[in-house]
Amino acid sequence: MSNGLNPSQQDAVNTLKGPMLVLAGAGSGKTRVVTFRIANIIRHRIKPSRILAVTFTNKAAAEMQERIKTLLGKQEDKPVISTFHSQCVKILRRNITKLGYPPRFTIYDRGDQESLARQVLREIRVSDEMMRPGDLINQISRWKTISLFPPAAAQVAQTDKEHLASMGYRKYQRAMKNAGAVDFDDLLLLTEDLFEKHNDVRLVEAGMFDHVLVDEYQDTNGSQYRIIKALARDHRNLCVVGDDDQSIYGWRGAEVKHILQFAKDWPDAKTVRLEYNYRSTAAILDAANKLIAYNKHRHDKILRPARMGGEKPRILQFNSETDEAREIIADLTRTMKSEKREARDFAILFRTNEQPRAFETELRRVKLPYVVLGSQSFFDRKEVKDLLALLRTIESPKDEQALLRIINTPPRGIGATTVEKLIAAAVKDGKPVGELMMGPKMAEICTGAAAGHVQKFVDLLNRYRARADMIAKAGNERRAGALADLLKQLISEIGYEAELNRLYPNPEERQNRMASVEEVINAIAQYEQGKGKISLGDFLDEVTLGEREFGDSKDKQLSRNAIALLTMHASKGLEYPHVYIVGMEEGILPHHRTLKAEAEDDIDEERRLCYVAITRAQEKLTMSLALTRMKWGKPRDTKPSRFLYEIIGQADKPHGKGKS
């Protein structure tokens, strides 16, 4: 052992040249290995900034950066540790003009996308009954995930609905480009397109790094896979870390084949297996290993326990979902008292978002604290959306969705009739509304008092845009908190607090709304801390990509001393002493969508999802099912999940209420 690493971990840390696949089983110390390896590369005289590490979450990136700082001390030069989307934003900021976009492009969130989709569907005369805005966005996202632009999407469309969607996609993408905007899928799609069309750009971007590391490689989609190959193919110092047994995001484009075929893509690749699990007891790992062995297409490996012994996982069955909830919560309550456990030591995992209802009802009845992970996002609140739209309009006059949201919020005399005139003129001229408002034609379109109100609003945006530009140009000479002060003065000037007082007469709700306004100001202040060069655009990028976490974020929810109720997908990366996996029935797990097709790949992913859920448990695991479950108001018989039989052996079946 060296530095607390086992021999396999040490092997991964010491291999510094060429392609390498690190198969990191659940709880095998993956993050520790990645950070030690980065530190080791730096110790071998590679400049930190020549190392790129890419992961999927901001939390993972921040944790890696912090661990490296602990290992090497504070250094001016740092490795580039980023999410895929954040790194693509940097690449596009430097090069997107080659694709015909402005350098100060806006990143649309889901709300902006749906607003634009609604507008597009109106233009092609498609009613909500035929296709909803969300349906169009989902179809466009599926096409973008497999790297299809509108012409290619039109060629692969088969059904009438897909042909309509392909028409919508063409108009949607054109409108986005005209507005100087991109969506999340574009960040990957356009980066891939940039590398493919402009090899000179690819060479410059790839030439910035001597080493590339990818975390959670099993979760890469087609674009991410090709972007990584483009960045690493010249120096070939590529290390990918992941576990095919934990590939559970096929529904959002992840392709497990990328990690399965790594040796084919990189024939000289070395493979290192991290099989020692430091999280769960031997009894829990035995159940996990038995289950995942039923998947045929996987790397040959097994989880080996660092903690021997432990209680055999229980399988409980109940007459109904109501009984399941009542008895599980009663069991949890007894365990809390007998073992003197905290509420945060327990998690109840579900396959679907509908399942928690009965458990919430029971937890409220017995007055136990709980949190359902994934409550309303801070960014979905009206006041937060208003302020961010205002800042986005200042940053990018072409951002039509942001402009139309706040053009008369708070009311400033620009009524619906004036807005309709501006939109009609913009459509006729093929220009964004913001560009038209700031040009000489505005006086022809808007007359009388309306023209004055529009001009006053344009002057406000121009004044604050000039201030934001001055702050960005000031660099290290800027005054601390300059951007935060800009937002505070803007809020005051437009009378936003007075507008909240008018809209929300209830003092408590008004106070909550103003707390959200204050949190946006705090967010800018936190962004400014410790940075030399800042800009409003950079802050908005960080917010949109989730670099800053506010309000009811997952981390804030998890910090509470409360029982966690969460889906199996949301549980990945977490661990708890006691885990209850509920609803272990055919149609729930595996999900009924996969049962309809009975496709082997789909069932395999459901099995991997169950495997992920099992390996969240550190000490005790309980799995449960209901013999009947309500469907459309009537109790229907259920079948135990096939995964239970695989865990306990095909010949055995769960019987009676209690331990199996």
XYZ file of C-alpha atoms in Angstrom:
660
model
C 0.000 0.000 0.000
C 1.197 3.571 -0.721
C -0.566 6.749 0.442
C -3.471 4.534 1.489
C -3.908 3.171 -2.056
C -4.306 -0.528 -2.792
C -2.136 -2.108 -5.560
C -4.719 -1.624 -8.340
C -5.321 1.991 -7.361
C -1.563 2.595 -7.243
C -1.177 1.047 -10.710
C -3.759 3.493 -12.121
C -2.035 6.425 -10.401
C 1.439 5.449 -11.674
C 0.453 4.842 -15.331
C 1.054 8.254 -16.882
C 1.434 7.595 -20.606
C -0.919 6.389 -23.322
C -4.603 5.432 -23.207
C -5.933 3.744 -20.057
C -9.319 2.428 -18.963
C -9.897 2.382 -15.206
C -12.874 0.159 -14.400
C -13.969 1.574 -11.067
C -16.629 -0.487 -9.302
C -19.128 1.085 -6.910
C -17.465 2.392 -3.743
C -13.958 1.585 -5.014
C -12.355 4.970 -4.309
C -12.618 6.312 -7.865
C -12.326 10.026 -7.026
C -9.310 9.367 -4.828
C -7.557 7.569 -7.692
C -8.337 10.328 -10.216
C -7.062 13.108 -7.946
C -3.918 11.184 -6.924
C -3.224 10.518 -10.604
C -3.566 14.218 -11.526
C -1.253 15.125 -8.631
C 1.245 12.503 -9.810
C 1.219 13.881 -13.373
C 1.978 17.361 -11.975
C 4.821 15.955 -9.859
C 6.304 14.592 -13.111
C 6.865 18.140 -14.365
C 3.694 18.547 -16.428
C 2.247 22.051 -16.021
C -1.122 21.786 -14.210
C -2.878 23.906 -16.844
C -1.854 21.309 -19.470
C -4.155 18.754 -17.782
C -7.867 18.585 -18.619
C -10.202 16.551 -16.396
C -13.826 16.320 -17.524
C -16.739 15.110 -15.442
C -20.529 15.366 -15.456
C -21.387 17.412 -12.372
C -20.132 20.672 -10.932
C -20.022 19.048 -7.515
C -17.620 16.345 -8.743
C -15.425 18.947 -10.477
C -15.253 21.117 -7.336
C -14.468 18.104 -5.136
C -11.620 17.067 -7.460
C -10.139 20.568 -7.473
C -10.319 20.734 -3.669
C -8.652 17.338 -3.211
C -5.810 18.262 -5.570
C -5.252 21.473 -3.618
C -5.012 19.363 -0.434
C -2.443 17.074 -2.073
C -0.268 19.748 -3.692
C -0.989 22.902 -1.723
C -2.247 26.173 -3.167
C -0.822 26.809 -6.643
C -1.291 29.635 -9.104
C -1.348 27.261 -12.072
C -4.225 24.764 -11.777
C -5.445 21.816 -13.819
C -8.561 22.497 -15.876
C -11.317 20.531 -14.148
C -14.670 21.075 -15.752
C -17.980 19.566 -16.773
C -18.443 18.675 -20.443
C -20.878 21.551 -20.956
C -18.703 24.135 -19.196
C -15.653 23.166 -21.258
C -17.695 23.357 -24.457
C -18.875 26.849 -23.511
C -15.225 27.952 -23.238
C -14.417 26.421 -26.633
C -17.454 28.039 -28.265
C -16.788 31.453 -26.700
C -13.416 31.394 -28.436
C -14.572 30.017 -31.784
C -18.337 30.114 -32.354
C -18.149 33.017 -34.828
C -16.789 30.459 -37.337
C -20.262 28.858 -37.237
C -22.052 32.171 -37.795
C -23.017 32.866 -34.161
C -22.114 36.018 -32.190
C -19.396 35.617 -29.503
C -21.800 36.907 -26.839
C -24.325 34.121 -27.323
C -26.987 33.342 -24.722
C -27.656 29.865 -23.328
C -31.376 29.073 -23.235
C -32.799 27.087 -20.338
C -35.804 24.771 -20.614
C -38.307 27.591 -20.080
C -36.774 29.673 -22.879
C -36.758 26.648 -25.178
C -40.439 25.930 -24.601
C -41.377 29.589 -25.196
C -39.552 29.501 -28.513
C -41.067 26.096 -29.378
C -44.558 27.486 -28.691
C -43.843 30.366 -31.080
C -42.492 27.984 -33.745
C -45.522 25.680 -33.511
C -47.827 28.674 -33.984
C -45.892 29.676 -37.115
C -46.253 26.227 -38.702
C -49.901 26.087 -37.541
C -49.572 23.067 -35.264
C -52.057 22.941 -32.382
C -51.333 21.742 -28.837
C -53.454 18.668 -29.563
C -51.083 17.698 -32.373
C -47.840 18.540 -30.584
C -47.024 20.345 -27.332
C -43.968 22.615 -27.038
C -42.363 20.165 -24.600
C -42.826 17.310 -27.097
C -41.077 19.312 -29.814
C -38.159 20.181 -27.501
C -37.790 16.533 -26.443
C -37.705 15.347 -30.059
C -35.191 18.044 -31.033
C -33.057 17.026 -28.052
C -33.119 13.377 -29.167
C -31.936 14.397 -32.641
C -29.215 16.665 -31.281
C -28.004 13.937 -28.919
C -27.280 11.736 -31.928
C -25.680 14.699 -33.776
C -28.454 15.357 -36.297
C -28.971 18.883 -37.642
C -32.377 19.829 -39.188
C -31.682 18.534 -42.758
C -30.590 15.117 -41.444
C -33.512 15.010 -38.999
C -35.934 15.575 -41.895
C -34.405 12.592 -43.714
C -34.747 10.178 -40.768
C -38.266 11.314 -39.770
C -40.773 8.498 -40.313
C -44.091 9.264 -38.611
C -46.313 12.289 -39.303
C -45.409 13.638 -35.877
C -41.685 13.330 -36.591
C -42.104 15.138 -39.927
C -43.889 17.993 -38.135
C -41.132 18.036 -35.514
C -38.455 18.214 -38.235
C -40.184 21.303 -39.696
C -40.315 22.794 -36.205
C -36.646 21.918 -35.638
C -35.602 23.841 -38.773
C -37.467 26.980 -37.683
C -36.404 26.574 -34.039
C -32.708 26.350 -34.927
C -32.916 29.305 -37.310
C -34.679 31.414 -34.659
C -32.070 30.440 -32.065
C -29.246 31.505 -34.372
C -30.986 34.797 -35.212
C -31.383 35.472 -31.486
C -27.705 34.665 -30.861
C -28.715 31.816 -28.594
C -27.897 28.142 -28.064
C -29.451 25.448 -25.883
C -27.720 22.829 -23.713
C -27.647 20.237 -26.480
C -26.100 22.805 -28.839
C -23.118 23.217 -26.527
C -22.055 19.672 -27.415
C -23.459 19.529 -30.946
C -21.842 22.808 -32.066
C -18.491 21.924 -30.472
C -18.513 18.630 -32.353
C -19.506 20.460 -35.553
C -16.745 23.029 -35.006
C -14.062 20.339 -34.656
C -15.348 18.494 -37.706
C -15.502 21.542 -40.001
C -12.458 23.424 -38.704
C -9.503 21.160 -38.009
C -7.351 24.220 -37.296
C -9.631 24.999 -34.353
C -9.495 21.387 -33.161
C -5.691 21.425 -33.287
C -5.502 24.620 -31.228
C -8.026 23.425 -28.615
C -6.474 19.934 -28.381
C -2.992 21.462 -28.281
C -3.773 23.218 -25.003
C -3.476 19.906 -23.139
C -1.008 17.040 -22.760
C -3.326 14.845 -20.688
C -7.100 14.307 -20.794
C -9.023 12.467 -18.044
C -12.720 11.615 -18.232
C -14.769 10.670 -15.178
C -17.969 8.558 -15.426
C -17.063 7.543 -18.991
C -19.984 5.105 -19.120
C -22.344 8.112 -19.147
C -20.987 9.731 -22.336
C -23.290 10.270 -25.286
C -22.201 10.280 -28.930
C -21.162 13.957 -29.045
C -19.160 13.746 -25.811
C -17.466 10.583 -27.037
C -16.401 12.223 -30.310
C -15.304 15.479 -28.632
C -13.025 13.554 -26.265
C -11.514 11.572 -29.145
C -10.891 14.833 -31.015
C -9.091 16.353 -28.009
C -6.957 13.289 -27.202
C -6.140 11.673 -30.529
C -2.854 13.561 -31.115
C -1.097 13.057 -27.747
C -3.080 9.875 -26.855
C -2.645 10.452 -23.112
C -6.284 9.648 -22.364
C -7.454 8.145 -19.083
C -11.133 7.260 -18.793
C -12.663 6.144 -15.510
C -16.042 4.500 -15.142
C -18.125 1.396 -14.579
C -20.284 -0.178 -17.269
C -22.349 -1.791 -14.492
C -23.464 1.703 -13.432
C -24.524 2.948 -16.867
C -28.110 4.055 -16.155
C -28.685 7.076 -18.397
C -29.515 5.493 -21.752
C -32.794 7.439 -21.780
C -30.833 10.681 -22.091
C -28.393 9.492 -24.725
C -25.623 7.759 -22.755
C -24.178 4.776 -24.648
C -22.621 2.002 -22.583
C -20.852 0.744 -25.718
C -18.301 3.573 -25.388
C -16.770 2.026 -22.275
C -17.264 -1.532 -23.551
C -15.375 -0.849 -26.793
C -12.595 1.328 -25.345
C -9.906 -1.255 -26.145
C -11.159 -1.386 -29.742
C -10.980 2.403 -30.077
C -7.536 2.529 -28.450
C -5.831 -0.845 -29.202
C -2.771 -0.058 -27.064
C -4.910 0.808 -24.028
C -4.127 -0.512 -20.572
C -7.040 -1.690 -18.381
C -6.959 -1.421 -14.585
C -9.760 -2.899 -12.467
C -10.689 -1.331 -9.123
C -12.730 -4.098 -7.526
C -12.375 -3.489 -3.788
C -15.496 -1.851 -2.392
C -14.998 0.267 0.743
C -18.647 1.190 1.200
C -20.846 -1.875 1.702
C -20.718 -5.060 3.739
C -19.920 -8.428 2.124
C -23.562 -9.529 2.438
C -24.802 -6.520 0.440
C -22.116 -6.932 -2.215
C -22.995 -10.608 -2.592
C -26.540 -9.577 -3.599
C -25.189 -6.941 -6.012
C -22.741 -9.355 -7.662
C -25.400 -12.062 -8.104
C -27.759 -9.590 -9.764
C -25.369 -7.908 -12.194
C -23.941 -11.254 -13.361
C -27.168 -11.727 -15.373
C -26.059 -8.937 -17.749
C -24.200 -10.582 -20.622
C -22.550 -7.523 -22.200
C -20.214 -6.199 -19.528
C -16.569 -6.128 -18.530
C -15.578 -9.144 -16.444
C -15.216 -7.943 -12.854
C -16.613 -8.460 -9.355
C -17.012 -6.254 -6.294
C -14.813 -7.509 -3.454
C -15.651 -6.406 0.080
C -13.191 -4.496 2.236
C -15.792 -4.925 5.034
C -16.579 -8.556 5.762
C -19.796 -9.947 7.226
C -22.946 -7.900 7.604
C -26.651 -8.739 7.674
C -28.188 -10.514 4.704
C -30.473 -8.126 2.757
C -34.157 -8.526 3.640
C -36.991 -8.950 1.156
C -40.384 -7.949 2.548
C -43.778 -8.186 0.875
C -47.047 -6.506 1.829
C -50.674 -6.677 0.771
C -50.845 -3.160 -0.702
C -48.751 -0.050 -1.295
C -50.426 1.539 1.749
C -49.325 -1.381 3.933
C -45.870 -1.193 2.368
C -45.498 2.465 3.315
C -46.891 2.015 6.841
C -44.786 -1.034 7.683
C -41.574 0.304 6.140
C -41.870 3.555 8.115
C -42.669 1.552 11.279
C -39.577 -0.602 10.675
C -37.475 2.508 10.051
C -38.778 4.129 13.252
C -37.915 1.056 15.335
C -34.423 0.937 13.850
C -33.861 4.632 14.570
C -34.686 4.041 18.241
C -32.926 0.707 18.746
C -29.706 1.743 16.977
C -29.888 5.404 18.054
C -29.651 6.482 14.422
C -30.197 9.943 12.918
C -32.881 10.514 10.279
C -30.175 11.291 7.684
C -28.890 7.698 7.989
C -31.922 6.378 6.066
C -32.907 6.500 2.405
C -36.004 5.171 0.652
C -35.379 4.586 -3.057
C -38.049 4.493 -5.782
C -38.074 3.703 -9.483
C -40.740 6.310 -10.386
C -41.614 9.834 -9.255
C -45.159 8.848 -8.269
C -44.194 6.297 -5.608
C -43.212 8.632 -2.708
C -46.780 9.880 -2.075
C -47.819 7.060 0.308
C -44.504 7.292 2.173
C -44.794 11.073 2.546
C -48.284 10.650 3.990
C -47.030 8.136 6.549
C -43.938 10.161 7.468
C -46.123 13.201 8.118
C -48.462 11.113 10.250
C -45.641 9.888 12.497
C -43.943 13.317 12.404
C -40.564 12.185 11.068
C -38.461 14.716 9.120
C -37.950 13.880 5.458
C -36.888 15.485 2.202
C -37.938 14.544 -1.331
C -34.918 15.229 -3.498
C -35.714 17.284 -6.566
C -38.233 19.833 -5.266
C -38.797 23.109 -7.173
C -35.558 24.522 -8.460
C -34.485 27.934 -7.244
C -34.243 28.957 -10.893
C -37.912 28.134 -11.547
C -39.119 30.932 -9.244
C -40.725 33.881 -11.022
C -38.612 36.578 -9.419
C -35.366 34.733 -10.163
C -36.380 34.203 -13.793
C -37.316 37.906 -14.061
C -33.975 39.175 -12.764
C -31.898 36.745 -14.809
C -33.922 37.657 -17.929
C -33.201 41.340 -17.229
C -29.467 40.647 -16.913
C -29.510 38.498 -20.052
C -31.203 41.295 -22.009
C -28.485 43.696 -20.884
C -25.782 41.228 -21.860
C -27.312 40.234 -25.211
C -29.864 42.553 -26.926
C -30.690 39.724 -29.376
C -31.997 37.441 -26.602
C -35.647 37.674 -27.591
C -37.045 35.257 -24.987
C -35.446 37.207 -22.140
C -36.496 40.568 -23.589
C -40.129 39.596 -24.078
C -40.282 38.294 -20.494
C -39.271 41.613 -18.932
C -40.246 44.205 -21.542
C -43.178 45.221 -19.330
C -42.145 43.656 -16.005
C -42.587 45.635 -13.841
C -45.238 47.515 -15.896
C -43.606 50.413 -17.736
C -46.298 51.400 -20.224
C -45.298 48.961 -22.981
C -48.591 47.136 -23.455
C -49.506 43.986 -25.362
C -50.489 45.964 -28.513
C -47.060 47.633 -28.686
C -45.298 44.314 -28.139
C -47.372 42.680 -30.911
C -46.413 45.496 -33.305
C -42.732 45.078 -32.476
C -42.897 41.289 -32.945
C -44.761 41.606 -36.275
C -42.185 44.110 -37.586
C -39.311 41.922 -36.367
C -40.752 38.861 -38.137
C -41.227 40.880 -41.327
C -37.642 42.206 -41.263
C -36.146 38.906 -40.059
C -34.504 40.611 -37.091
C -34.692 40.082 -33.304
C -37.113 42.406 -31.481
C -34.285 43.875 -29.403
C -32.316 44.900 -32.483
C -35.408 46.561 -33.966
C -36.178 48.434 -30.729
C -32.703 49.947 -30.679
C -32.735 50.982 -34.362
C -34.246 53.936 -36.231
C -37.357 51.962 -37.244
C -38.657 51.909 -33.677
C -40.128 55.416 -34.030
C -42.094 54.292 -37.107
C -43.521 51.209 -35.375
C -44.366 52.771 -32.001
C -46.100 56.137 -31.804
C -47.189 58.560 -29.111
C -46.656 57.652 -25.465
C -45.710 54.042 -26.345
C -42.661 55.246 -28.299
C -41.503 57.220 -25.260
C -41.904 54.220 -22.959
C -39.976 51.957 -25.337
C -37.183 54.538 -25.737
C -36.920 54.955 -21.984
C -36.559 51.161 -21.590
C -33.932 51.029 -24.365
C -31.991 53.850 -22.639
C -32.095 51.900 -19.351
C -30.677 48.770 -21.021
C -27.968 50.757 -22.813
C -26.863 52.526 -19.621
C -26.524 49.287 -17.663
C -24.885 47.500 -20.619
C -22.238 50.236 -20.734
C -21.662 49.857 -16.987
C -21.343 46.077 -17.284
C -18.822 46.490 -20.123
C -16.765 48.940 -18.050
C -16.661 46.464 -15.138
C -15.490 43.686 -17.477
C -12.768 45.905 -18.982
C -11.540 47.062 -15.551
C -10.157 43.582 -14.803
C -8.148 43.545 -11.558
C -8.727 47.307 -11.147
C -12.461 46.891 -10.632
C -14.133 47.739 -7.353
C -15.106 44.704 -5.261
C -18.797 43.895 -5.579
C -19.238 46.070 -8.665
C -21.567 43.645 -10.469
C -23.611 43.001 -7.325
C -24.027 46.764 -6.877
C -25.092 47.083 -10.503
C -27.910 44.592 -9.941
C -28.988 46.225 -6.658
C -29.246 49.645 -8.350
C -31.092 48.148 -11.306
C -33.640 46.468 -8.995
C -34.149 49.776 -7.225
C -34.448 51.826 -10.433
C -37.120 49.612 -12.007
C -39.069 49.416 -8.726
C -39.023 45.634 -8.552
C -39.622 45.444 -4.798
C -42.693 47.665 -5.148
C -43.941 45.325 -7.873
C -43.567 42.311 -5.556
C -45.456 44.222 -2.841
C -48.258 44.828 -5.348
C -48.387 41.213 -6.579
C -48.095 39.489 -3.195
C -50.075 41.172 -0.415
C -49.325 38.288 1.990
C -46.321 39.482 4.077
C -44.786 36.005 4.442
C -44.895 35.247 0.709
C -43.567 38.720 -0.072
C -40.673 38.122 2.313
C -39.886 34.782 0.650
C -39.910 36.421 -2.779
C -37.561 39.170 -1.636
C -35.293 36.513 -0.089
C -34.954 35.005 -3.567
C -34.096 38.438 -4.996
C -31.452 38.833 -2.310
C -30.071 35.379 -3.127
C -29.503 36.395 -6.765
C -27.526 39.423 -5.530
C -25.585 37.124 -3.191
C -24.911 34.814 -6.126
C -23.232 37.617 -8.080
C -21.228 38.671 -5.010
C -20.038 35.080 -4.494
C -19.146 34.810 -8.182
C -16.992 37.973 -7.913
C -15.019 36.735 -4.904
C -11.461 35.696 -5.616
C -11.683 36.373 -9.347
C -9.520 38.793 -11.285
C -11.387 39.066 -14.555
C -15.177 39.014 -14.334
C -18.032 39.739 -16.712
C -21.796 39.669 -16.677
C -21.741 37.107 -19.507
C -19.410 34.828 -17.558
C -21.698 34.996 -14.508
C -24.766 34.157 -16.609
C -22.906 31.195 -18.136
C -22.104 29.875 -14.660
C -25.689 30.284 -13.500
C -27.156 28.592 -16.569
C -24.712 25.704 -16.343
C -25.358 25.317 -12.613
C -21.852 26.305 -11.485
C -23.425 28.060 -8.506
C -25.972 26.178 -6.421
C -28.693 28.055 -4.615
C -31.951 27.584 -2.765
C -33.302 24.040 -2.740
C -30.287 22.463 -4.389
C -29.619 18.753 -3.921
C -26.705 19.449 -1.577
C -28.750 21.784 0.607
C -31.522 19.214 0.831
C -29.065 16.442 1.719
C -27.493 18.563 4.466
C -30.728 18.424 6.467
C -31.082 15.792 9.172
C -33.972 14.118 7.383
C -34.907 10.800 5.798
C -34.114 10.964 2.077
C -36.820 9.997 -0.416
C -35.309 9.807 -3.885
C -35.386 7.992 -7.183
C -32.768 5.373 -7.996
C -31.366 7.623 -10.711
C -30.936 10.476 -8.216
C -29.231 8.153 -5.716
C -26.141 7.573 -7.873
C -23.060 8.883 -6.080
C -24.743 8.816 -2.655
C -24.541 6.330 0.224
C -26.533 5.625 3.394
C -26.160 3.215 6.338
C -29.757 1.997 5.827
C -31.410 1.734 2.413
C -34.979 0.656 1.574
C -35.671 -0.163 -2.091
C -39.456 -0.211 -2.444
C -41.848 -1.290 -5.206
C -39.763 -4.270 -6.381
C -42.409 -5.411 -8.861
C -42.595 -6.198 -12.570
C -43.766 -3.031 -14.292
C -42.069 -0.803 -11.733
C -38.593 -2.353 -11.671
C -38.060 -3.289 -14.436
C -40.256 -0.446 -15.667
C -43.318 -1.271 -17.770
C -41.848 0.623 -20.761
C -39.002 -1.880 -20.982
C -41.364 -4.829 -20.523
C -43.390 -3.859 -23.592
C -40.403 -4.297 -25.864
C -38.589 -6.910 -23.765
C -35.402 -5.632 -25.421
C -32.330 -7.124 -23.790
C -30.495 -3.784 -23.699
C -33.417 -2.095 -21.915
C -33.751 -4.864 -19.314
C -29.973 -4.741 -18.799
C -30.161 -1.031 -18.010
C -32.998 -1.611 -15.527
C -30.848 -4.307 -13.894
C -27.930 -1.853 -13.701
C -30.275 0.652 -12.069
C -31.221 -1.902 -9.421
C -27.499 -2.662 -8.941
C -26.798 1.038 -8.372
C -29.608 1.193 -5.794
C -28.286 -1.863 -3.916
C -24.739 -0.490 -3.773
C -25.931 2.723 -2.073
C -26.368 0.689 1.155
C -23.464 0.651 3.595
C -24.773 -1.567 6.404
C -28.357 -2.722 5.912
C -30.494 -3.231 2.823
C -34.228 -3.904 2.690
C -36.164 -4.563 -0.524
C -39.962 -4.613 -0.575
C -42.953 -5.180 -2.821
C -46.738 -4.882 -2.645
C -48.890 -7.838 -3.726
C -51.574 -5.436 -4.983
C -51.247 -1.851 -6.215
C -53.925 0.688 -7.165
C -54.359 1.249 -10.912
C -56.971 3.776 -11.998
C -58.690 3.547 -8.632
C -58.817 -0.266 -8.409
C -56.436 -2.731 -6.699
C -54.566 -4.910 -9.201
C -52.401 -7.945 -8.492
C -48.676 -7.515 -9.028
C -45.758 -9.838 -9.804
C -42.487 -9.758 -7.855
C -39.604 -8.267 -9.811
C -37.471 -10.766 -11.704
C -34.487 -9.083 -10.070
C -35.517 -10.448 -6.668
C -35.353 -13.998 -8.043
C -31.944 -13.297 -9.533
C -30.652 -12.001 -6.199
C -31.919 -14.899 -4.085
C -31.684 -17.682 -6.703
C -34.173 -18.720 -9.393
C -35.608 -21.602 -7.357
C -36.468 -19.442 -4.348
C -39.324 -16.978 -4.157
C -40.195 -14.414 -1.472
C -43.023 -15.734 0.683
C -44.953 -14.373 3.629
C -44.519 -10.988 5.244
C -41.132 -10.486 6.853
C -37.615 -11.692 6.120
C -36.928 -13.824 3.080
